[in-house]
mmCIF file with all atom_site columns, C-alpha atoms in Angstrom:
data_model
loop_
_atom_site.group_PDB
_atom_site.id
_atom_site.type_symbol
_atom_site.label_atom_id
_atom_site.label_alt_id
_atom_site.label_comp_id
_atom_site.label_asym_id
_atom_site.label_entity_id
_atom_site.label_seq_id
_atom_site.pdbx_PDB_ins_code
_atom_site.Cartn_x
_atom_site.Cartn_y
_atom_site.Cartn_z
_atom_site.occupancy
_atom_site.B_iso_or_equiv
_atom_site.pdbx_formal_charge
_atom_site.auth_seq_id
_atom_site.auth_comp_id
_atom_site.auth_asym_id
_atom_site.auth_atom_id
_atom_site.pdbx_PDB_model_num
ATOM 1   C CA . UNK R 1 1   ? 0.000   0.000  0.000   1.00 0.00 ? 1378 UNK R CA 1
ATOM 2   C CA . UNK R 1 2   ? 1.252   3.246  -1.204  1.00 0.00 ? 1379 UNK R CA 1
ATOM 3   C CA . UNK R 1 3   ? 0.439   6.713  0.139   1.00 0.00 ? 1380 UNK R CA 1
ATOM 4   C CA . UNK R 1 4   ? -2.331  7.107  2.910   1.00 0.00 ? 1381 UNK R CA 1
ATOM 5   C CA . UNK R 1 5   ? -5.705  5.638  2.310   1.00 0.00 ? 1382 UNK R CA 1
ATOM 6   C CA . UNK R 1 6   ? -8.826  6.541  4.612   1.00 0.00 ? 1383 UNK R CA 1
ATOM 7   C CA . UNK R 1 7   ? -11.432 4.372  6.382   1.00 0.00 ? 1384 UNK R CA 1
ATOM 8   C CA . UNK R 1 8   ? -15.155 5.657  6.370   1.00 0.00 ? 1385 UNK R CA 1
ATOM 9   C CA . UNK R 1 9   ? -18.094 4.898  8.076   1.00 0.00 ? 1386 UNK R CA 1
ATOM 10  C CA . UNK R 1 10  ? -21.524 6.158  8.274   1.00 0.00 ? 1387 UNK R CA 1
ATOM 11  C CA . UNK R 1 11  ? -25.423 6.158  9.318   1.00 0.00 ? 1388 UNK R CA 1
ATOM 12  C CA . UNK R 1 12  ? -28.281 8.047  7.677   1.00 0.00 ? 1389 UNK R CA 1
ATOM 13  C CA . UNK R 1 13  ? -30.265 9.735  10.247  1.00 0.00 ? 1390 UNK R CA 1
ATOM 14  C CA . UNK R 1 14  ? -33.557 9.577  10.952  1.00 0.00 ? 1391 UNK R CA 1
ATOM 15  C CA . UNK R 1 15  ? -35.226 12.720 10.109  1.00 0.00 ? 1392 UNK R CA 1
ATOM 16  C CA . UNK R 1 16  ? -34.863 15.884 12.810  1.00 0.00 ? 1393 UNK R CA 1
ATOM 17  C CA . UNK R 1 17  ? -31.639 14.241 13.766  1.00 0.00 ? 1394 UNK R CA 1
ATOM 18  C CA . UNK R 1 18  ? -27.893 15.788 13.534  1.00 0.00 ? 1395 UNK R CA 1
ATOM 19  C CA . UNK R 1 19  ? -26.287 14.504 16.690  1.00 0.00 ? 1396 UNK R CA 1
ATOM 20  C CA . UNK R 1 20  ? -24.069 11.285 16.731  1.00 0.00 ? 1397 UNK R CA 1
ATOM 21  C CA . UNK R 1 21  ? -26.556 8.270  17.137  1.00 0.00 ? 1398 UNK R CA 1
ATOM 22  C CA . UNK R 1 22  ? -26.062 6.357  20.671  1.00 0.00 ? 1399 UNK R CA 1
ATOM 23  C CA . UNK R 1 23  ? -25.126 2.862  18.658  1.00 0.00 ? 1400 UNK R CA 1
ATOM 24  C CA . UNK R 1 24  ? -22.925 4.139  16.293  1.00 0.00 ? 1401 UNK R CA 1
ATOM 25  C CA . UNK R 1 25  ? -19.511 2.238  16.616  1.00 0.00 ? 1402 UNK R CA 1
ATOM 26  C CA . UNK R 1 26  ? -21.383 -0.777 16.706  1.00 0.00 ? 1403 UNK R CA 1
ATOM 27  C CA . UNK R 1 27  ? -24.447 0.021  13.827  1.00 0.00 ? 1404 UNK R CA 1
ATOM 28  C CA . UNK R 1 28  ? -21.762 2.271  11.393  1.00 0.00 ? 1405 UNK R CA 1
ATOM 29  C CA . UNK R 1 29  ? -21.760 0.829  7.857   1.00 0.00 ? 1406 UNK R CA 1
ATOM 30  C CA . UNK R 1 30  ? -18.165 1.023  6.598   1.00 0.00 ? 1407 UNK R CA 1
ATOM 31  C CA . UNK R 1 31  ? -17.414 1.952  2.941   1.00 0.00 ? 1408 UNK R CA 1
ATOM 32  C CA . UNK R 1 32  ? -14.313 0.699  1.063   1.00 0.00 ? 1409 UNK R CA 1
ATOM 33  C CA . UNK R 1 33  ? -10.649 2.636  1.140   1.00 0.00 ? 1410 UNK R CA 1
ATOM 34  C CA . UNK R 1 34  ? -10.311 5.237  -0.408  1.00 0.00 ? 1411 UNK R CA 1
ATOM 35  C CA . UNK R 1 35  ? -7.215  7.203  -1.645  1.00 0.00 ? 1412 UNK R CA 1
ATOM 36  C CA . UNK R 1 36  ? -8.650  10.250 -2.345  1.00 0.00 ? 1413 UNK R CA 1
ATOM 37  C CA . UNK R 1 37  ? -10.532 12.086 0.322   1.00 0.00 ? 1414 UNK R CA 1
ATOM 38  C CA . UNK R 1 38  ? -10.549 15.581 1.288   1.00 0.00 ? 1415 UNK R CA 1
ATOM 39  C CA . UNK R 1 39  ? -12.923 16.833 4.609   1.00 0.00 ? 1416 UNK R CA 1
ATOM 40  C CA . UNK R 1 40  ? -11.383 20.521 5.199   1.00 0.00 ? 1417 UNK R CA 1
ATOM 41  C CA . UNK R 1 41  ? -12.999 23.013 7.827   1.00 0.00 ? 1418 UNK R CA 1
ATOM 42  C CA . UNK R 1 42  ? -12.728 26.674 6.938   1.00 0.00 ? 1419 UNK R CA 1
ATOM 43  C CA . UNK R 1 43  ? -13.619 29.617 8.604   1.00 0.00 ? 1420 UNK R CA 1
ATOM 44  C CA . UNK R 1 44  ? -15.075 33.030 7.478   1.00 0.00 ? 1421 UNK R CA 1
ATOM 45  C CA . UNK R 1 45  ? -13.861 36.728 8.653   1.00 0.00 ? 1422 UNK R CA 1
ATOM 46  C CA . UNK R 1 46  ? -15.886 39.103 9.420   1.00 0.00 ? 1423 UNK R CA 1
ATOM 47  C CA . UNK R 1 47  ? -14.592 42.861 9.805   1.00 0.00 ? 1424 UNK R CA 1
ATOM 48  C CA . UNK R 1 48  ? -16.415 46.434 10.525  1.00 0.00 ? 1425 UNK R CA 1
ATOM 49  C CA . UNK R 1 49  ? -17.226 48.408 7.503   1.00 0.00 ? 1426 UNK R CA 1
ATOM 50  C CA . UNK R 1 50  ? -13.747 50.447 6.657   1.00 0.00 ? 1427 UNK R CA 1
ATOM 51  C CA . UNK R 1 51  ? -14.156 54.362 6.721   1.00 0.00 ? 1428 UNK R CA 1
ATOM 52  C CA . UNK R 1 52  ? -14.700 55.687 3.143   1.00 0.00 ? 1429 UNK R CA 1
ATOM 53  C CA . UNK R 1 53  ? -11.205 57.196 1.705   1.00 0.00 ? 1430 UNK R CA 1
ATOM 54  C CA . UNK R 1 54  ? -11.802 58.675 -1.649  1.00 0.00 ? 1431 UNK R CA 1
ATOM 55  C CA . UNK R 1 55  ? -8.305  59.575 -3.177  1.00 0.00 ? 1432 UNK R CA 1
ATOM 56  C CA . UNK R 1 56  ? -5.417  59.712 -1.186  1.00 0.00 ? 1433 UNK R CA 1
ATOM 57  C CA . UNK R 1 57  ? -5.646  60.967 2.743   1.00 0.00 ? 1434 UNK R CA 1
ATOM 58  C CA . UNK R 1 58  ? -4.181  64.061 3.487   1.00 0.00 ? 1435 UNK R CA 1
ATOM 59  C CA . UNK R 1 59  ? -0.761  64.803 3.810   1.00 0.00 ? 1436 UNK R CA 1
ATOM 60  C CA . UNK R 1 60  ? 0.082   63.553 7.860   1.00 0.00 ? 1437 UNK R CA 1
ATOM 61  C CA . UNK R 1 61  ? -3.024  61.295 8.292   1.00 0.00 ? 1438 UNK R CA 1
ATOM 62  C CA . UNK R 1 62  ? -2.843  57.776 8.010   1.00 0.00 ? 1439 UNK R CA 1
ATOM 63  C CA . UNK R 1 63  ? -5.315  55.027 6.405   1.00 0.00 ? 1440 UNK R CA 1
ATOM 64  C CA . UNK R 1 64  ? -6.677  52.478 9.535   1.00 0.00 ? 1441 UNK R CA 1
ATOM 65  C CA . UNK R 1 65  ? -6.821  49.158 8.285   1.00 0.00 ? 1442 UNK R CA 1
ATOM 66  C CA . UNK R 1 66  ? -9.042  46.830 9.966   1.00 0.00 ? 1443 UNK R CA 1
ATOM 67  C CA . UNK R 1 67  ? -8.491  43.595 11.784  1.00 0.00 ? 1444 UNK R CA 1
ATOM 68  C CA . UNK R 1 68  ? -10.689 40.714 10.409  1.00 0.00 ? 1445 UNK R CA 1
ATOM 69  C CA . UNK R 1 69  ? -12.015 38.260 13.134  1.00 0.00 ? 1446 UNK R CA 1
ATOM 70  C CA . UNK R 1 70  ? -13.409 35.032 12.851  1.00 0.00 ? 1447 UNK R CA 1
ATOM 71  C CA . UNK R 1 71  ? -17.133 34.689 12.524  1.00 0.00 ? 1448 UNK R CA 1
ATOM 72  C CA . UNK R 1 72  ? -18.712 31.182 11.050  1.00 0.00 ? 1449 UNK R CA 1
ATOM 73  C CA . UNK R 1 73  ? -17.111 28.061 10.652  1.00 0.00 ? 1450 UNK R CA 1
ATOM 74  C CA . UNK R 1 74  ? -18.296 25.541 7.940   1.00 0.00 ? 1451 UNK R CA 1
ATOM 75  C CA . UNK R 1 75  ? -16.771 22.255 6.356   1.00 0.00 ? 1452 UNK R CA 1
ATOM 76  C CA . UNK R 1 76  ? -17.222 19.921 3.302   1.00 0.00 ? 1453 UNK R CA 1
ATOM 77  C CA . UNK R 1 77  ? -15.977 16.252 2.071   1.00 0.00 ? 1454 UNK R CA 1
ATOM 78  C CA . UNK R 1 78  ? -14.854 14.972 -0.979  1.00 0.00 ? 1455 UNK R CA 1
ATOM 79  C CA . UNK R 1 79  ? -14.916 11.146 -1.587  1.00 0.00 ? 1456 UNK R CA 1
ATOM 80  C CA . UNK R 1 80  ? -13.700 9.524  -4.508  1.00 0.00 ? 1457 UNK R CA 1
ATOM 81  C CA . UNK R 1 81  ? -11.713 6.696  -5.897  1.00 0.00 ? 1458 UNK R CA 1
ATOM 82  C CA . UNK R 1 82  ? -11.497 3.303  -7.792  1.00 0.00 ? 1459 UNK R CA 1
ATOM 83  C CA . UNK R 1 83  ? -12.405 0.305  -5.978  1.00 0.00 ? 1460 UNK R CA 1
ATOM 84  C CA . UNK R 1 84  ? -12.982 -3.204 -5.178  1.00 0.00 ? 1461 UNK R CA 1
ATOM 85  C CA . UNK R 1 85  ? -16.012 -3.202 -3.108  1.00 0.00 ? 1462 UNK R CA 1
ATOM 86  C CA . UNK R 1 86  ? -16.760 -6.379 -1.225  1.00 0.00 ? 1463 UNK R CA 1
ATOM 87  C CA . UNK R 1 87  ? -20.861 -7.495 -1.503  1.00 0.00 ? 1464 UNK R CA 1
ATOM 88  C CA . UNK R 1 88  ? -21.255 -5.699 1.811   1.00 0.00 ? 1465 UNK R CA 1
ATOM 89  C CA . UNK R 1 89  ? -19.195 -2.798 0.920   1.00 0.00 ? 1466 UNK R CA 1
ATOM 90  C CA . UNK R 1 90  ? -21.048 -2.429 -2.410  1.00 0.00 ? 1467 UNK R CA 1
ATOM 91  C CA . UNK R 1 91  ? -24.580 -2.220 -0.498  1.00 0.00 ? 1468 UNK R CA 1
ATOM 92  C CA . UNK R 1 92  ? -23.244 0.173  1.839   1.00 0.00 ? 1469 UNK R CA 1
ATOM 93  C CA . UNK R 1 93  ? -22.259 2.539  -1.331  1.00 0.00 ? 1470 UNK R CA 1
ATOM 94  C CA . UNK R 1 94  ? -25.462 1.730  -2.644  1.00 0.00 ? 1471 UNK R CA 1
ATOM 95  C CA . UNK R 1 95  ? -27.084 2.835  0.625   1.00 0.00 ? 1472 UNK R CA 1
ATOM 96  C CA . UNK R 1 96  ? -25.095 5.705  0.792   1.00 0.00 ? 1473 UNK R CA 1
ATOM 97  C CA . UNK R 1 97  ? -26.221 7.122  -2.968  1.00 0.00 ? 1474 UNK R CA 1
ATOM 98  C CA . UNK R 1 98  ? -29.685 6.516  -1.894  1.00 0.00 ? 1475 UNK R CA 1
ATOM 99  C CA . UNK R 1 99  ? -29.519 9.179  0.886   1.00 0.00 ? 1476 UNK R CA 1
ATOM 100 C CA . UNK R 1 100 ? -28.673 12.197 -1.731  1.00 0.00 ? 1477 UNK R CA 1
ATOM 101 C CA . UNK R 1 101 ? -30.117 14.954 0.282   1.00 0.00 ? 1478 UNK R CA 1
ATOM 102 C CA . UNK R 1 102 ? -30.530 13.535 3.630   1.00 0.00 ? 1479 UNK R CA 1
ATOM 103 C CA . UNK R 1 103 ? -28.333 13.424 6.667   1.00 0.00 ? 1480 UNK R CA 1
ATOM 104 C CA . UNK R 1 104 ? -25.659 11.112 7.214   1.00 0.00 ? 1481 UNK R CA 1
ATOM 105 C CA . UNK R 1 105 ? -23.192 11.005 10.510  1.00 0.00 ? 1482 UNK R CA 1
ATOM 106 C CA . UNK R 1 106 ? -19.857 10.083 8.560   1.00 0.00 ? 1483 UNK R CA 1
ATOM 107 C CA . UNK R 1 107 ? -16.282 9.849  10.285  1.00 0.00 ? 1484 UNK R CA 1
ATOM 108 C CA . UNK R 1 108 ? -12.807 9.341  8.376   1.00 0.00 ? 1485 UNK R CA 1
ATOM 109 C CA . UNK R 1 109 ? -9.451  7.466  9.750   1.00 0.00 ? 1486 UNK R CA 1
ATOM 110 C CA . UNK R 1 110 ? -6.732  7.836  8.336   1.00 0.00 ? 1487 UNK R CA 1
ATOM 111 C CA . UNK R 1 111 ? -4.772  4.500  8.078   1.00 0.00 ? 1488 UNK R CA 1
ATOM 112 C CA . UNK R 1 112 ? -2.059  5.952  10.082  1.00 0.00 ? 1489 UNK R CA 1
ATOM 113 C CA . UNK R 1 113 ? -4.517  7.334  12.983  1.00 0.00 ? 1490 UNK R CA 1
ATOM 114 C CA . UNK R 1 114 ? -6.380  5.775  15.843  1.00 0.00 ? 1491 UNK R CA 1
ATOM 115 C CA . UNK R 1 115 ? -8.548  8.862  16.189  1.00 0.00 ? 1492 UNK R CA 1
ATOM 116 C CA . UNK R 1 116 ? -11.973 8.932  13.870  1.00 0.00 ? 1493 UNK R CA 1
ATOM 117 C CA . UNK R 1 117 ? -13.268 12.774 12.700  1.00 0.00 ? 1494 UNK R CA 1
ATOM 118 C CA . UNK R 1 118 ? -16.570 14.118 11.429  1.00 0.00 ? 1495 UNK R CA 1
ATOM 119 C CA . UNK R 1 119 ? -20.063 14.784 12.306  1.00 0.00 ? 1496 UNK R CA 1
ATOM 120 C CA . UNK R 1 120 ? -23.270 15.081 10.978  1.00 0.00 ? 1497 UNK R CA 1
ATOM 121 C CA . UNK R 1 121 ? -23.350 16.002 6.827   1.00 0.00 ? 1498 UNK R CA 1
ATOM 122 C CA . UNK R 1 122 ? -26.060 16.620 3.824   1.00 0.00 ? 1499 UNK R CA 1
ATOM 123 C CA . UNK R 1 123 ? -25.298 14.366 1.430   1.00 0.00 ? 1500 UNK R CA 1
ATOM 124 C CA . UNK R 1 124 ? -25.366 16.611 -1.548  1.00 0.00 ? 1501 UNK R CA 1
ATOM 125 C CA . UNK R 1 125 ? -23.621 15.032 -4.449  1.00 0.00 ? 1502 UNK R CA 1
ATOM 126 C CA . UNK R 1 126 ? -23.005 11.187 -5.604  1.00 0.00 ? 1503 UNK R CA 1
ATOM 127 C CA . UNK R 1 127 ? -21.747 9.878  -8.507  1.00 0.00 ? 1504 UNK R CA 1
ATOM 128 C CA . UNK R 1 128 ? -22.555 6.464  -10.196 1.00 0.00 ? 1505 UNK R CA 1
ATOM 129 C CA . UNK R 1 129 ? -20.051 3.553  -10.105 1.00 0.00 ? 1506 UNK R CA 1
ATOM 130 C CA . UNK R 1 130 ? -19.220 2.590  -13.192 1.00 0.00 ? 1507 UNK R CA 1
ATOM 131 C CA . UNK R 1 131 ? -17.105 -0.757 -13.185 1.00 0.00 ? 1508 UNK R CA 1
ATOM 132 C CA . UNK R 1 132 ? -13.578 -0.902 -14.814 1.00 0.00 ? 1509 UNK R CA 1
ATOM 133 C CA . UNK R 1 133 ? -12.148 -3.990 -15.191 1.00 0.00 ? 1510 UNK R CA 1
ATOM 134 C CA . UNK R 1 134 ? -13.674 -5.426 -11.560 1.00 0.00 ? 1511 UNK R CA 1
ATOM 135 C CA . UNK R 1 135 ? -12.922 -1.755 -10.049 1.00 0.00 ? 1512 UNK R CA 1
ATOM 136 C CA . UNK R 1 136 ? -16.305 0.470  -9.839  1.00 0.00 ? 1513 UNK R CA 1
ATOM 137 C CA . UNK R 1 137 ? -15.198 4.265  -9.382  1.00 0.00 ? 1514 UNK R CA 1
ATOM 138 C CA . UNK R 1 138 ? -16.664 5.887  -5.957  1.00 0.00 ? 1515 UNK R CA 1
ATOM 139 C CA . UNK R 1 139 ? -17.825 10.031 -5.492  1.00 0.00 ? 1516 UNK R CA 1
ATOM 140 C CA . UNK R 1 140 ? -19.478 11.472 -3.029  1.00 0.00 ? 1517 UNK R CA 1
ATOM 141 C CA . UNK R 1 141 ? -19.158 15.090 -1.508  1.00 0.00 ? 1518 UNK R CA 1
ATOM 142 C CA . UNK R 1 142 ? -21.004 16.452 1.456   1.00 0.00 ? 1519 UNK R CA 1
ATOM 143 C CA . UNK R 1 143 ? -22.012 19.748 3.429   1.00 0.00 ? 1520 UNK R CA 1
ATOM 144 C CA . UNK R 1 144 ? -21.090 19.724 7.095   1.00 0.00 ? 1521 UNK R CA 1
ATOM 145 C CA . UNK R 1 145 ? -23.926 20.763 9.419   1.00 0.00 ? 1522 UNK R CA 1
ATOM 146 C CA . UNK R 1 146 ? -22.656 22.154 12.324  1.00 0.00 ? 1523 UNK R CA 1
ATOM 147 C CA . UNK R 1 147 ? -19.123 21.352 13.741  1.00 0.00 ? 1524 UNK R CA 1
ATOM 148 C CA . UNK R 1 148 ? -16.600 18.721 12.368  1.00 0.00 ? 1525 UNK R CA 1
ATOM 149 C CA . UNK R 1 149 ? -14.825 16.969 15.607  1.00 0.00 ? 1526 UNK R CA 1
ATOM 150 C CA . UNK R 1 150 ? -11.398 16.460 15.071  1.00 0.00 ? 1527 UNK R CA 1
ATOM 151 C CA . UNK R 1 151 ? -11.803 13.571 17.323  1.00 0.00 ? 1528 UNK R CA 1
ATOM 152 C CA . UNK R 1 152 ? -15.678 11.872 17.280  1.00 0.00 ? 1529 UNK R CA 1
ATOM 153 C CA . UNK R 1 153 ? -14.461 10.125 20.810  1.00 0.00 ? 1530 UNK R CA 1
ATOM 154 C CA . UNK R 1 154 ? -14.373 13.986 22.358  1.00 0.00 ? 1531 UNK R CA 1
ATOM 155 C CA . UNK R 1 155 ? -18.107 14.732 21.515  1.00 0.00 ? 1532 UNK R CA 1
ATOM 156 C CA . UNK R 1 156 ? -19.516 15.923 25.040  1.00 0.00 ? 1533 UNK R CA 1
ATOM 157 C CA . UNK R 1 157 ? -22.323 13.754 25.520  1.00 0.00 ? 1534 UNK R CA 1
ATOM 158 C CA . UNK R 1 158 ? -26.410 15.714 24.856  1.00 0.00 ? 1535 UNK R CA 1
#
């Protein structure tokens, strides 16, 4: 194995739900490795409006510049690769295409981590496998709905 591959697993939520379900280490349907993921947090700025200058300030006054802060917080994922899905793996993809537009608790481990990260996500984009000589390609992105834990075992409990 070559590079860093990543470990997903997942539960569509019932509806009204976004917090990690009770019975999820043990209910989680796992999806095959994948080489190609991507789940980056990002947050906005946020700064008061700047004073109007029109033209240059007068000779011995200064422009102020203004400090952004951090206001909202927001995060995506980006799933995709080639692969060899076992019969269970290939329902759980097929399961996990079926929820386009519903809510999905996913986490990711990295195969050189112990820790799992995520939280709960609208599945808003899916792609179709196509098979390639046994190999079926695999796409998925998703919109983070509230925070993305770093570490799903740190979650304070409800």
């Amino acid at each position: 194995m070559y590079g860093e591959t990543s470990k997903f697993r997942y539960l569509v939520l019932a509806a009204a739900t976004t917090t990690r379900p009770a019975d999820f280490n043990a209910a989680a349907l796992p999806l095959p490795e994948l080489s190609t993921t991507d789940m980056p947090a990002q947050v906005s700025t946020k700064t008061d409006t700047p004073p109007k200058v029109y033209g240059s300030p007068a000779a011995g006054t200064a422009v102020t510049w203004q400090k952004p802060r951090p206001d909202t917080g927001s995060w995506t994922a980006a799933l995709s690769g080639n692969v060899l899905p076992t019969k269970a793996e290939r329902t759980n993809m097929q399961t996990m295409y079926a929820a386009l537009g519903k809510y999905v608790w996913i986490e990711r481990q990295m195969n050189t981590d112990d820790t799992w990260e995520g939280g709960c996500a609208l599945v808003t984009s899916t792609g179709k496998p196509i098979p390639a000589d046994g190999y079926v390609t695999f796409s998925l992105g998703l919109t983070g709905y509230g925070p993305k834990y770093n570490d799903t075992a740190t979650i304070p409990a409800p």
